[in-house]
CSV table of C-alpha atoms and ligand atoms in Angstrom, one decimal:
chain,number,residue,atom,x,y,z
L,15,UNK,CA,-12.7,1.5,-27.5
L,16,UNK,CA,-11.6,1.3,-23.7
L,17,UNK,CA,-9.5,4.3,-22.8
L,18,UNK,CA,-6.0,3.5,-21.1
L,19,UNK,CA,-7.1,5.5,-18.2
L,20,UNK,CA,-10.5,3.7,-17.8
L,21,UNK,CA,-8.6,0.5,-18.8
L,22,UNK,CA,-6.1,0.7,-15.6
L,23,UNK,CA,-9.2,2.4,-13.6
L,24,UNK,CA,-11.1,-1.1,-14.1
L,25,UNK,CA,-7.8,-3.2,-13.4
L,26,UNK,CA,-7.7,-1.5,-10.2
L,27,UNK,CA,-11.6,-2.7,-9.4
L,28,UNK,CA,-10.6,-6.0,-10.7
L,29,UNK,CA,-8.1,-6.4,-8.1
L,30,UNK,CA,-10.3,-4.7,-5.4
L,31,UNK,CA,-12.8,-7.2,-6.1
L,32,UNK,CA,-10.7,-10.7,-6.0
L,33,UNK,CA,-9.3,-8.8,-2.4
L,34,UNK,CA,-13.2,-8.9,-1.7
L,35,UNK,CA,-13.4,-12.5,-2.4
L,36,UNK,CA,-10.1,-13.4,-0.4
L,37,UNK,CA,-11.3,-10.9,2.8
L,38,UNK,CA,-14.5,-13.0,2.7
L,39,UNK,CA,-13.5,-16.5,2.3
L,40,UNK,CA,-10.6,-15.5,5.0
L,41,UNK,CA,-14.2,-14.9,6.7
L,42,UNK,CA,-15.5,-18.2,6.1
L,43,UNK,CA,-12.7,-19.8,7.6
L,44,UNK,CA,-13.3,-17.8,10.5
L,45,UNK,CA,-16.9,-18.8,11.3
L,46,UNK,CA,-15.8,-22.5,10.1
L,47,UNK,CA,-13.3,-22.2,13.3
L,48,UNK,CA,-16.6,-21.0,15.4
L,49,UNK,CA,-18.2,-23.6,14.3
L,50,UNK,CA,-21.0,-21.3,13.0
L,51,UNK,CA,-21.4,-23.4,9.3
L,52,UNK,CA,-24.3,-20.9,8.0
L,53,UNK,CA,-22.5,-18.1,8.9
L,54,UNK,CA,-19.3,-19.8,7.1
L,55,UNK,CA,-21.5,-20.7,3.9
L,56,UNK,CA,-23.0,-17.8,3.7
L,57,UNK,CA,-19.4,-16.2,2.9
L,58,UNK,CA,-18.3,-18.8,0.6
L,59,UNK,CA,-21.7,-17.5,-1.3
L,60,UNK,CA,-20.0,-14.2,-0.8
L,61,UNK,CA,-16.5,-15.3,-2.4
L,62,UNK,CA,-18.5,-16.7,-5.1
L,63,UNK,CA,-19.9,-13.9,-6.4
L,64,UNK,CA,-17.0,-11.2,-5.6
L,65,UNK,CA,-15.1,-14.3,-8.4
L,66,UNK,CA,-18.0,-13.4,-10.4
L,67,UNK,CA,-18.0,-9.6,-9.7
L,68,UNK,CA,-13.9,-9.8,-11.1
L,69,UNK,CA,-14.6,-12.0,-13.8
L,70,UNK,CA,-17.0,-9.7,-15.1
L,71,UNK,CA,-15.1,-6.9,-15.3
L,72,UNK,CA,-11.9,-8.6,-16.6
L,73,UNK,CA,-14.3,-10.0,-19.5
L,74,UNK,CA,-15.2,-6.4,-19.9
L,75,UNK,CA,-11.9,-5.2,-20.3
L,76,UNK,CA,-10.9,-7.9,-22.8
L,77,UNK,CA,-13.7,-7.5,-24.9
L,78,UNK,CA,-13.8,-4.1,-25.4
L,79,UNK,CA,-10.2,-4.4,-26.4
L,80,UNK,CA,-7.9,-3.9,-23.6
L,81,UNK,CA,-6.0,-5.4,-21.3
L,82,UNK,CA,-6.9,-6.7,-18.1
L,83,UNK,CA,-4.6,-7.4,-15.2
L,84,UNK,CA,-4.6,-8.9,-11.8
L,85,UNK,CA,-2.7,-6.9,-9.4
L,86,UNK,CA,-1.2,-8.0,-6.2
L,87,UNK,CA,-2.9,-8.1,-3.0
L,88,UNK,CA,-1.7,-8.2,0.6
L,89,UNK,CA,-3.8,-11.0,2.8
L,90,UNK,CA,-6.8,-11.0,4.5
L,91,UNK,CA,-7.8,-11.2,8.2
L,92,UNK,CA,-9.2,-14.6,9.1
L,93,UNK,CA,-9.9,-13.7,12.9
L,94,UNK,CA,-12.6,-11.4,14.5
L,95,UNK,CA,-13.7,-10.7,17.8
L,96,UNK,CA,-17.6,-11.9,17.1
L,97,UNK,CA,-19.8,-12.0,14.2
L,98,UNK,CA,-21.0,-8.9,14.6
L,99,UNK,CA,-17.7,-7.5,13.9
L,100,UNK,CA,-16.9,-9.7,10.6
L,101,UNK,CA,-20.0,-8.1,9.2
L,102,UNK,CA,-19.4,-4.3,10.4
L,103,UNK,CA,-16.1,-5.0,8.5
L,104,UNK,CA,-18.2,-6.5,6.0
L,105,UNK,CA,-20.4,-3.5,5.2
L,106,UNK,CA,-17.7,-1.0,5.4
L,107,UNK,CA,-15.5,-2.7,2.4
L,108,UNK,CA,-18.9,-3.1,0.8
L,109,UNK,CA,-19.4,0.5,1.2
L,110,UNK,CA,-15.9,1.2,0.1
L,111,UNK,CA,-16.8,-1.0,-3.6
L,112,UNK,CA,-20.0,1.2,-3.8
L,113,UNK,CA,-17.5,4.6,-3.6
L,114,UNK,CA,-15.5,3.0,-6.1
L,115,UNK,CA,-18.0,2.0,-8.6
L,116,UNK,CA,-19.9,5.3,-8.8
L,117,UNK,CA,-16.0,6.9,-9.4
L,118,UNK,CA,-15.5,4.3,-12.4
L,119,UNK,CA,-19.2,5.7,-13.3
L,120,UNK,CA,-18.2,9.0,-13.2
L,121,UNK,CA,-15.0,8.3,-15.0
L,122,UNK,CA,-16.9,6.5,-18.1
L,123,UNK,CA,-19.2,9.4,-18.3
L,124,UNK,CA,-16.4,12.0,-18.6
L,125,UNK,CA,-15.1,10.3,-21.4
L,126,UNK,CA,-18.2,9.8,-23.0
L,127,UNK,CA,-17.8,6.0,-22.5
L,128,UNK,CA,-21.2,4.4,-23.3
L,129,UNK,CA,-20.6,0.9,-23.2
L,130,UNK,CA,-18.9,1.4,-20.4
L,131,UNK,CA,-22.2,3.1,-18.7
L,132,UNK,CA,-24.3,0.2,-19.1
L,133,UNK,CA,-21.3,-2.2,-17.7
L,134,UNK,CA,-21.1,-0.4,-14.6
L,135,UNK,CA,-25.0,0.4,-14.4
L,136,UNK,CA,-25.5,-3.2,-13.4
L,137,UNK,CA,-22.7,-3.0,-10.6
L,138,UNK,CA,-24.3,0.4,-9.2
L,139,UNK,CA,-27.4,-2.0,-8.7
L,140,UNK,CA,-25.5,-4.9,-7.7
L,141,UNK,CA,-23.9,-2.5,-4.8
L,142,UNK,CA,-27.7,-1.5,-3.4
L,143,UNK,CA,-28.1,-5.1,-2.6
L,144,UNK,CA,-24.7,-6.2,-1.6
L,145,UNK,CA,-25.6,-2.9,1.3
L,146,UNK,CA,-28.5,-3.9,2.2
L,147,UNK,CA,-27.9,-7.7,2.7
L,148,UNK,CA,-25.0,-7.1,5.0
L,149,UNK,CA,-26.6,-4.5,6.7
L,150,UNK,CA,-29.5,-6.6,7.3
L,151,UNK,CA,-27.2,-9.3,8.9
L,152,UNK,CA,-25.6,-6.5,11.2
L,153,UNK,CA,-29.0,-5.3,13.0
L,154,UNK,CA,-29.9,-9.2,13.3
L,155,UNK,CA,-27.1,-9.6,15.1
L,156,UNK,CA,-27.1,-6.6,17.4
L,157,UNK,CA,-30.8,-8.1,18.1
L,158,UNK,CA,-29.3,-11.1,19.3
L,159,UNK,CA,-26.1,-10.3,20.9
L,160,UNK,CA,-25.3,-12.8,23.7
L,161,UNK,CA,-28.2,-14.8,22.8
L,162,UNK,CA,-26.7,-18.2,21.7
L,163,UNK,CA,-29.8,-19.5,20.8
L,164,UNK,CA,-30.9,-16.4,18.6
L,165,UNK,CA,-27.4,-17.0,17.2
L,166,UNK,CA,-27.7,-20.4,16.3
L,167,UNK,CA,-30.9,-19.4,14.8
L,168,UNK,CA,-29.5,-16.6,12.2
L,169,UNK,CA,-27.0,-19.1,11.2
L,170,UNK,CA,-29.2,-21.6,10.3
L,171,UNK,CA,-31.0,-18.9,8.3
L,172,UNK,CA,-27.6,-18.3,6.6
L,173,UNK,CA,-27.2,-21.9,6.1
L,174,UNK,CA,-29.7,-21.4,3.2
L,175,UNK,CA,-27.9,-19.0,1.1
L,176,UNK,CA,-27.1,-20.7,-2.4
L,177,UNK,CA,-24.8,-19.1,-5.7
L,178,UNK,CA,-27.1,-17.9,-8.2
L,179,UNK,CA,-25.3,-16.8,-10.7
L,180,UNK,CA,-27.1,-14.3,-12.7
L,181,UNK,CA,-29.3,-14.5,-15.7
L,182,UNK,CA,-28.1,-13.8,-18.9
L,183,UNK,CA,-24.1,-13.3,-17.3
D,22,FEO,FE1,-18.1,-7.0,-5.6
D,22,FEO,FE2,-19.4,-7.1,-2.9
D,22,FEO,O1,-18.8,-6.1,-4.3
């Protein structure tokens, strides 16, 4: 049975992860504006699974007999100085989510919440990738700052990115 204070603890995550999704579809329409579409689908990719990322643990919270909420949130910036800096902002909230998952970690451990364990063990992995993915993007970009032609390039690598969602979810 989910505890009250790991119940409100994962209604706070919930919330934190549907601001994800609104920071990075604010994004999208961002790089739509720059008309930089691989850059703008690869966020809407990104929206998609932070939907995913909430769903999951608001499933989570029903099934193991709480009550799940969705708190408000205050906007998100859809304007950046350059690419570059939309995914140095991207990184650090990803960073922040990692912080915040390993607290909810610690938090189900303390209580001796096992379910709860396994729940967030696939979010701790989840987080390694969401990292590196964005951090990837960031040193491609540094690589070909003021290149427009290297630019155009990395955004028709992005162009590729498709919503998987995952197996067995
Ligand atoms: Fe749901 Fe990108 O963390």
């Amino acid at each position: 049975m989910l505890s009250k204070k790991l119940q409100d603890a994962i209604n706070e995550q919930i919330a934190f992860e549907i601001s994800s999704a609104l920071i990075y579809k604010a994004m999208q329409a961002y790089f739509e504006h720059e008309d930089l579409p691989g850059f703008a689908n690869w966020m809407d990719v990104q929206y998609q699974e932070e939907l995913f990322h909430a769903n999951r643990f608001f499933t989570y919270v029903c099934d193991a007999g709480g009550l799940a909420a969705m708190l408000p949130f205050e906007g998100a910036r859809n304007d950046y100085e350059s690419p570059l800096e939309a995914f140095r902002v991207t990184l650090d909230h990803e960073q922040q989510v990692t912080a915040r998952i390993g607290k909810l970690m610690d938090l189900a451990r303390e209580q001796g919440d096992h379910a709860a364990q396994i729940m967030l063990q696939w979010f701790i992995t989840e987080q390694v990738e969401e990292e590196a993915s964005a951090g990837l993007i960031i040193r491609k970009l540094e690589r070909v700052e003021g290149d427009g032609r290297g630019l155009l390039m990395l955004d028709q690598e992005l162009a590729q990115r498709v919503y998987t969602p995952p197996a067995g979810a």
